[in-house]
Amino acid sequence: MIWYPWLNQPYRQIVGQHQAGRGHHALLLQALPGMGDASLVWGISRWLMCQRRDGLKSCGECHACRLMQAHTHPDWYELTAEKGKSSLGIDAVRGVTEKLFHHAQQGGAKVVWLPDAAQLTEAAANALLKTLEEPPVNTWFLLCCQQPSQLLATLRSRCQSVHLAAPDETQSLSWLQKQAGASQQDCLTALRLSGGAPAAAQTLLEKSWAARQALCEALPGALQKDMLSLLPVLNHDDAAARTGWLCALLVDALKWQQGGGRFIANADSQTLVAEVARQLPASALDESIRQWFLCRDRLLNVVAVNRELLLTDQLLAWEQMLHASVVG
């Protein structure tokens, strides 16, 4: 697991609570993608499992540490949905919770990690809840969830919530420039498009930056001529991310109209943002943003959605709406 500098403070806080005998048996970590919550969980798990702790650090040498490093510790459990499935069922939860009431195979702690607690079905969540209400001795639960509101309120109430907030933008920018080797403007844009999550910004720069640039280059021509020319740019496996970039450009144009140019996300594309702001009235921008956010939501949540058809319909509807707003 990669360790990130912004994890130091929450790690010290959580492990410090355990050292003081005040560690909660169930932590609910809320974090954006790219904040490193999995790395934080791994660090905490290694400390909990370690048999010869060195203050806030795991020793890295005891038998438990070696098992953790090899990912073969029998008392560390990861609960995720089966490959090809989007939900985590009751059988998987029961399979793990039953083992928790037996003596730890290594005689130490038992740790259960849920990388995405939102995958729990209602039945699975209720089964887990019973264990959280009366947890076995020296057993710790680490739950991760981007949107805790998706979880049962009773489940949330049994956990201590920890929000892994994005670091200060200046600090993140400094780290990102060292890691990605990109220009300051590109790094700033990637960071803001990623909600301030530095590792997500790094992934964007290294894997998807060319696609995002292609969208920026295609947008002016699409607005002036044929809106369907955007289809090849948007219609990819990461279409939800690409429509998100489009939404960010439209929101920036609205900010620009209101004199908020210094707050735009697309800091490297001010000329494009200004041009969109000049071409489209505020009412059209507002409606455009609503339409594209709805489209993105459908791409993310509608099972087996026909992506090409959805995007084609949206582009045609957008073209019609913009034409009507200009004529009107």
Short mmCIF file of C-alpha atoms in Angstrom, two decimals, residues 27-249:
data_model
loop_
_atom_site.label_atom_id
_atom_site.label_comp_id
_atom_site.label_asym_id
_atom_site.label_seq_id
_atom_site.Cartn_x
_atom_site.Cartn_y
_atom_site.Cartn_z
CA LEU A 27 -14.78 3.13 12.52
CA LEU A 28 -16.70 4.52 9.55
CA LEU A 29 -14.26 6.31 7.23
CA GLN A 30 -15.73 8.76 4.73
CA ALA A 31 -13.40 9.75 1.91
CA LEU A 32 -13.40 10.72 -1.75
CA PRO A 33 -11.70 8.37 -4.21
CA GLY A 34 -8.01 9.16 -4.26
CA MET A 35 -7.76 10.13 -0.60
CA GLY A 36 -6.03 6.89 0.40
CA ASP A 37 -8.57 5.46 2.83
CA ALA A 38 -7.45 1.92 1.95
CA SER A 39 -3.87 2.82 2.91
CA LEU A 40 -5.06 4.32 6.19
CA VAL A 41 -7.06 1.18 6.98
CA TRP A 42 -4.04 -0.98 6.17
CA GLY A 43 -1.79 1.05 8.47
CA ILE A 44 -4.28 0.89 11.34
CA SER A 45 -4.82 -2.84 10.77
CA ARG A 46 -1.10 -3.57 10.89
CA TRP A 47 -0.79 -1.67 14.18
CA LEU A 48 -3.76 -3.52 15.70
CA MET A 49 -2.36 -6.88 14.63
CA CYS A 50 1.26 -6.23 15.65
CA GLN A 51 2.52 -8.22 18.64
CA ARG A 52 5.45 -5.89 19.45
CA ARG A 53 4.26 -2.36 18.76
CA ASP A 54 6.76 0.46 18.73
CA GLY A 55 4.69 3.42 19.88
CA LEU A 56 2.54 4.49 16.95
CA LYS A 57 4.27 2.06 14.61
CA SER A 58 3.95 -1.65 13.98
CA CYS A 59 7.28 -3.43 14.41
CA GLY A 60 7.27 -5.05 10.96
CA GLU A 61 9.19 -8.04 12.29
CA CYS A 62 6.88 -10.12 14.50
CA HIS A 63 5.00 -13.12 13.13
CA ALA A 64 1.75 -11.15 12.85
CA CYS A 65 3.46 -8.36 10.92
CA ARG A 66 5.01 -10.84 8.52
CA LEU A 67 1.62 -12.44 7.93
CA MET A 68 0.08 -9.04 7.28
CA GLN A 69 2.86 -8.13 4.85
CA ALA A 70 2.20 -11.38 2.99
CA HIS A 71 -1.58 -10.73 3.09
CA THR A 72 -2.11 -14.12 4.71
CA HIS A 73 -3.09 -13.20 8.28
CA PRO A 74 -5.97 -15.54 9.23
CA ASP A 75 -7.59 -13.01 11.59
CA TRP A 76 -7.79 -10.16 9.08
CA TYR A 77 -10.89 -10.22 6.90
CA GLU A 78 -11.85 -8.18 3.86
CA LEU A 79 -15.54 -8.10 3.00
CA THR A 80 -16.31 -7.16 -0.60
CA ALA A 81 -18.89 -8.10 -3.20
CA GLU A 82 -18.07 -11.10 -5.36
CA LYS A 83 -16.50 -10.41 -8.74
CA GLY A 84 -19.16 -9.27 -11.20
CA LYS A 85 -21.63 -8.32 -8.45
CA SER A 86 -22.40 -4.89 -7.04
CA SER A 87 -23.87 -5.96 -3.68
CA LEU A 88 -22.53 -7.70 -0.61
CA GLY A 89 -24.98 -10.31 0.63
CA ILE A 90 -25.88 -11.73 4.01
CA ASP A 91 -24.07 -15.06 3.51
CA ALA A 92 -20.69 -13.36 3.16
CA VAL A 93 -21.31 -11.28 6.30
CA ARG A 94 -22.44 -14.29 8.33
CA GLY A 95 -19.47 -16.30 7.09
CA VAL A 96 -17.08 -13.77 8.60
CA THR A 97 -19.00 -12.82 11.75
CA GLU A 98 -19.31 -16.46 12.81
CA LYS A 99 -15.49 -16.75 12.76
CA LEU A 100 -15.15 -13.66 14.93
CA PHE A 101 -16.69 -15.43 17.92
CA HIS A 102 -13.96 -18.09 17.85
CA HIS A 103 -10.57 -17.56 19.46
CA ALA A 104 -8.19 -15.59 17.23
CA GLN A 105 -5.95 -18.02 15.37
CA GLN A 106 -2.88 -15.90 16.16
CA GLY A 107 -4.06 -15.07 19.67
CA GLY A 108 -4.29 -11.34 19.00
CA ALA A 109 -6.77 -8.94 17.42
CA LYS A 110 -9.33 -9.68 14.72
CA VAL A 111 -9.99 -7.02 12.11
CA VAL A 112 -12.77 -6.79 9.52
CA TRP A 113 -12.48 -4.31 6.64
CA LEU A 114 -15.34 -3.28 4.36
CA PRO A 115 -13.80 -1.25 1.49
CA ASP A 116 -17.27 -0.15 0.38
CA ALA A 117 -19.92 -0.49 3.06
CA ALA A 118 -22.53 0.86 0.61
CA GLN A 119 -22.39 -2.56 -1.09
CA LEU A 120 -24.21 -4.12 1.87
CA THR A 121 -27.72 -5.30 1.15
CA GLU A 122 -30.29 -4.44 3.82
CA ALA A 123 -30.23 -8.00 5.14
CA ALA A 124 -26.42 -8.03 5.23
CA ALA A 125 -26.35 -4.65 6.99
CA ASN A 126 -28.76 -5.92 9.65
CA ALA A 127 -26.65 -9.05 10.13
CA LEU A 128 -23.53 -6.92 10.60
CA LEU A 129 -25.43 -4.60 12.93
CA LYS A 130 -26.08 -7.44 15.39
CA THR A 131 -22.34 -8.07 15.65
CA LEU A 132 -21.55 -4.36 15.98
CA GLU A 133 -24.03 -4.09 18.85
CA GLU A 134 -22.28 -6.88 20.80
CA PRO A 135 -18.80 -7.23 19.30
CA PRO A 136 -16.43 -10.02 20.36
CA VAL A 137 -13.47 -9.01 22.53
CA ASN A 138 -10.49 -7.48 20.71
CA THR A 139 -12.39 -7.32 17.40
CA TRP A 140 -12.28 -4.20 15.24
CA PHE A 141 -14.38 -3.14 12.27
CA LEU A 142 -13.15 -0.64 9.67
CA LEU A 143 -15.84 0.49 7.24
CA CYS A 144 -15.25 2.80 4.27
CA CYS A 145 -18.00 4.66 2.44
CA GLN A 146 -18.03 7.68 0.13
CA GLN A 147 -21.59 8.59 1.14
CA PRO A 148 -22.48 7.34 4.64
CA SER A 149 -26.06 8.54 4.09
CA GLN A 150 -26.47 5.43 1.90
CA LEU A 151 -26.06 3.23 4.99
CA LEU A 152 -28.73 2.29 7.51
CA ALA A 153 -28.99 4.93 10.21
CA THR A 154 -28.77 2.21 12.87
CA LEU A 155 -25.50 0.97 11.33
CA ARG A 156 -24.02 4.47 11.28
CA SER A 157 -25.02 4.99 14.91
CA ARG A 158 -22.87 2.03 15.99
CA CYS A 159 -19.74 3.48 14.38
CA GLN A 160 -17.40 6.35 15.09
CA SER A 161 -17.38 8.51 11.98
CA VAL A 162 -14.08 9.79 10.63
CA HIS A 163 -14.11 12.21 7.69
CA LEU A 164 -10.89 12.03 5.71
CA ALA A 165 -10.90 15.62 4.45
CA ALA A 166 -8.94 16.79 1.42
CA PRO A 167 -5.61 18.44 2.33
CA ASP A 168 -4.93 22.15 1.92
CA GLU A 169 -4.80 22.97 -1.80
CA THR A 170 -1.32 24.48 -1.61
CA GLN A 171 0.09 21.38 0.08
CA SER A 172 -1.71 19.08 -2.35
CA LEU A 173 -0.43 21.07 -5.31
CA SER A 174 3.15 20.79 -4.09
CA TRP A 175 2.84 17.01 -3.64
CA LEU A 176 1.10 16.54 -6.99
CA GLN A 177 3.69 18.48 -8.98
CA LYS A 178 6.46 16.29 -7.53
CA GLN A 179 4.55 13.09 -8.32
CA ALA A 180 3.12 13.89 -11.76
CA GLY A 181 5.74 16.27 -13.15
CA ALA A 182 3.05 18.35 -14.86
CA SER A 183 2.67 22.12 -15.02
CA GLN A 184 1.20 24.01 -12.10
CA GLN A 185 -1.94 24.92 -14.07
CA ASP A 186 -2.51 21.31 -15.14
CA CYS A 187 -1.99 20.07 -11.59
CA LEU A 188 -4.32 22.70 -10.16
CA THR A 189 -7.01 21.80 -12.68
CA ALA A 190 -6.67 18.06 -12.08
CA LEU A 191 -6.81 18.64 -8.34
CA ARG A 192 -9.99 20.71 -8.52
CA LEU A 193 -11.64 18.29 -10.95
CA SER A 194 -10.90 15.53 -8.42
CA GLY A 195 -12.53 17.29 -5.49
CA GLY A 196 -9.16 18.05 -3.91
CA ALA A 197 -8.13 14.38 -3.65
CA PRO A 198 -4.42 14.38 -4.62
CA ALA A 199 -4.06 10.71 -5.61
CA ALA A 200 -7.16 10.92 -7.81
CA ALA A 201 -5.69 14.01 -9.47
CA GLN A 202 -2.46 12.11 -10.11
CA THR A 203 -4.42 9.29 -11.78
CA LEU A 204 -6.32 11.80 -13.89
CA LEU A 205 -3.09 13.41 -15.10
CA GLU A 206 -1.36 10.12 -15.83
CA LYS A 207 -4.21 8.14 -17.38
CA SER A 208 -7.02 10.39 -18.62
CA TRP A 209 -5.56 13.81 -19.28
CA ALA A 210 -5.46 13.37 -23.07
CA ALA A 211 -9.17 12.44 -23.10
CA ARG A 212 -10.04 15.48 -21.00
CA GLN A 213 -7.98 17.70 -23.35
CA ALA A 214 -9.81 16.20 -26.34
CA LEU A 215 -13.14 17.21 -24.80
CA CYS A 216 -11.93 20.78 -24.26
CA GLU A 217 -10.77 20.98 -27.88
CA ALA A 218 -14.01 19.55 -29.29
CA LEU A 219 -16.45 21.65 -27.27
CA PRO A 220 -16.20 25.00 -29.14
CA GLY A 221 -16.86 23.39 -32.52
CA ALA A 222 -19.76 21.36 -31.12
CA LEU A 223 -21.43 24.47 -29.72
CA GLN A 224 -21.15 26.26 -33.06
CA LYS A 225 -21.87 23.43 -35.50
CA ASP A 226 -22.76 19.79 -34.81
CA MET A 227 -23.38 18.74 -31.20
CA LEU A 228 -23.12 15.07 -32.14
CA SER A 229 -19.43 15.63 -32.85
CA LEU A 230 -19.00 15.28 -29.08
CA LEU A 231 -20.28 11.70 -29.11
CA PRO A 232 -16.93 10.04 -29.97
CA VAL A 233 -15.28 12.05 -27.20
CA LEU A 234 -17.86 11.13 -24.55
CA ASN A 235 -18.80 7.57 -25.49
CA HIS A 236 -16.19 5.56 -23.62
CA ASP A 237 -16.11 3.23 -20.61
CA ASP A 238 -15.41 6.25 -18.41
CA ALA A 239 -18.31 8.24 -19.86
CA ALA A 240 -19.50 9.25 -16.39
CA ALA A 241 -16.13 10.88 -15.69
CA ARG A 242 -16.14 12.60 -19.08
CA THR A 243 -19.63 14.02 -18.60
CA GLY A 244 -18.38 15.19 -15.20
CA TRP A 245 -15.62 17.15 -16.94
CA LEU A 246 -18.23 18.71 -19.23
CA CYS A 247 -20.37 19.66 -16.23
CA ALA A 248 -17.34 21.29 -14.61
CA LEU A 249 -16.73 23.42 -17.71
#
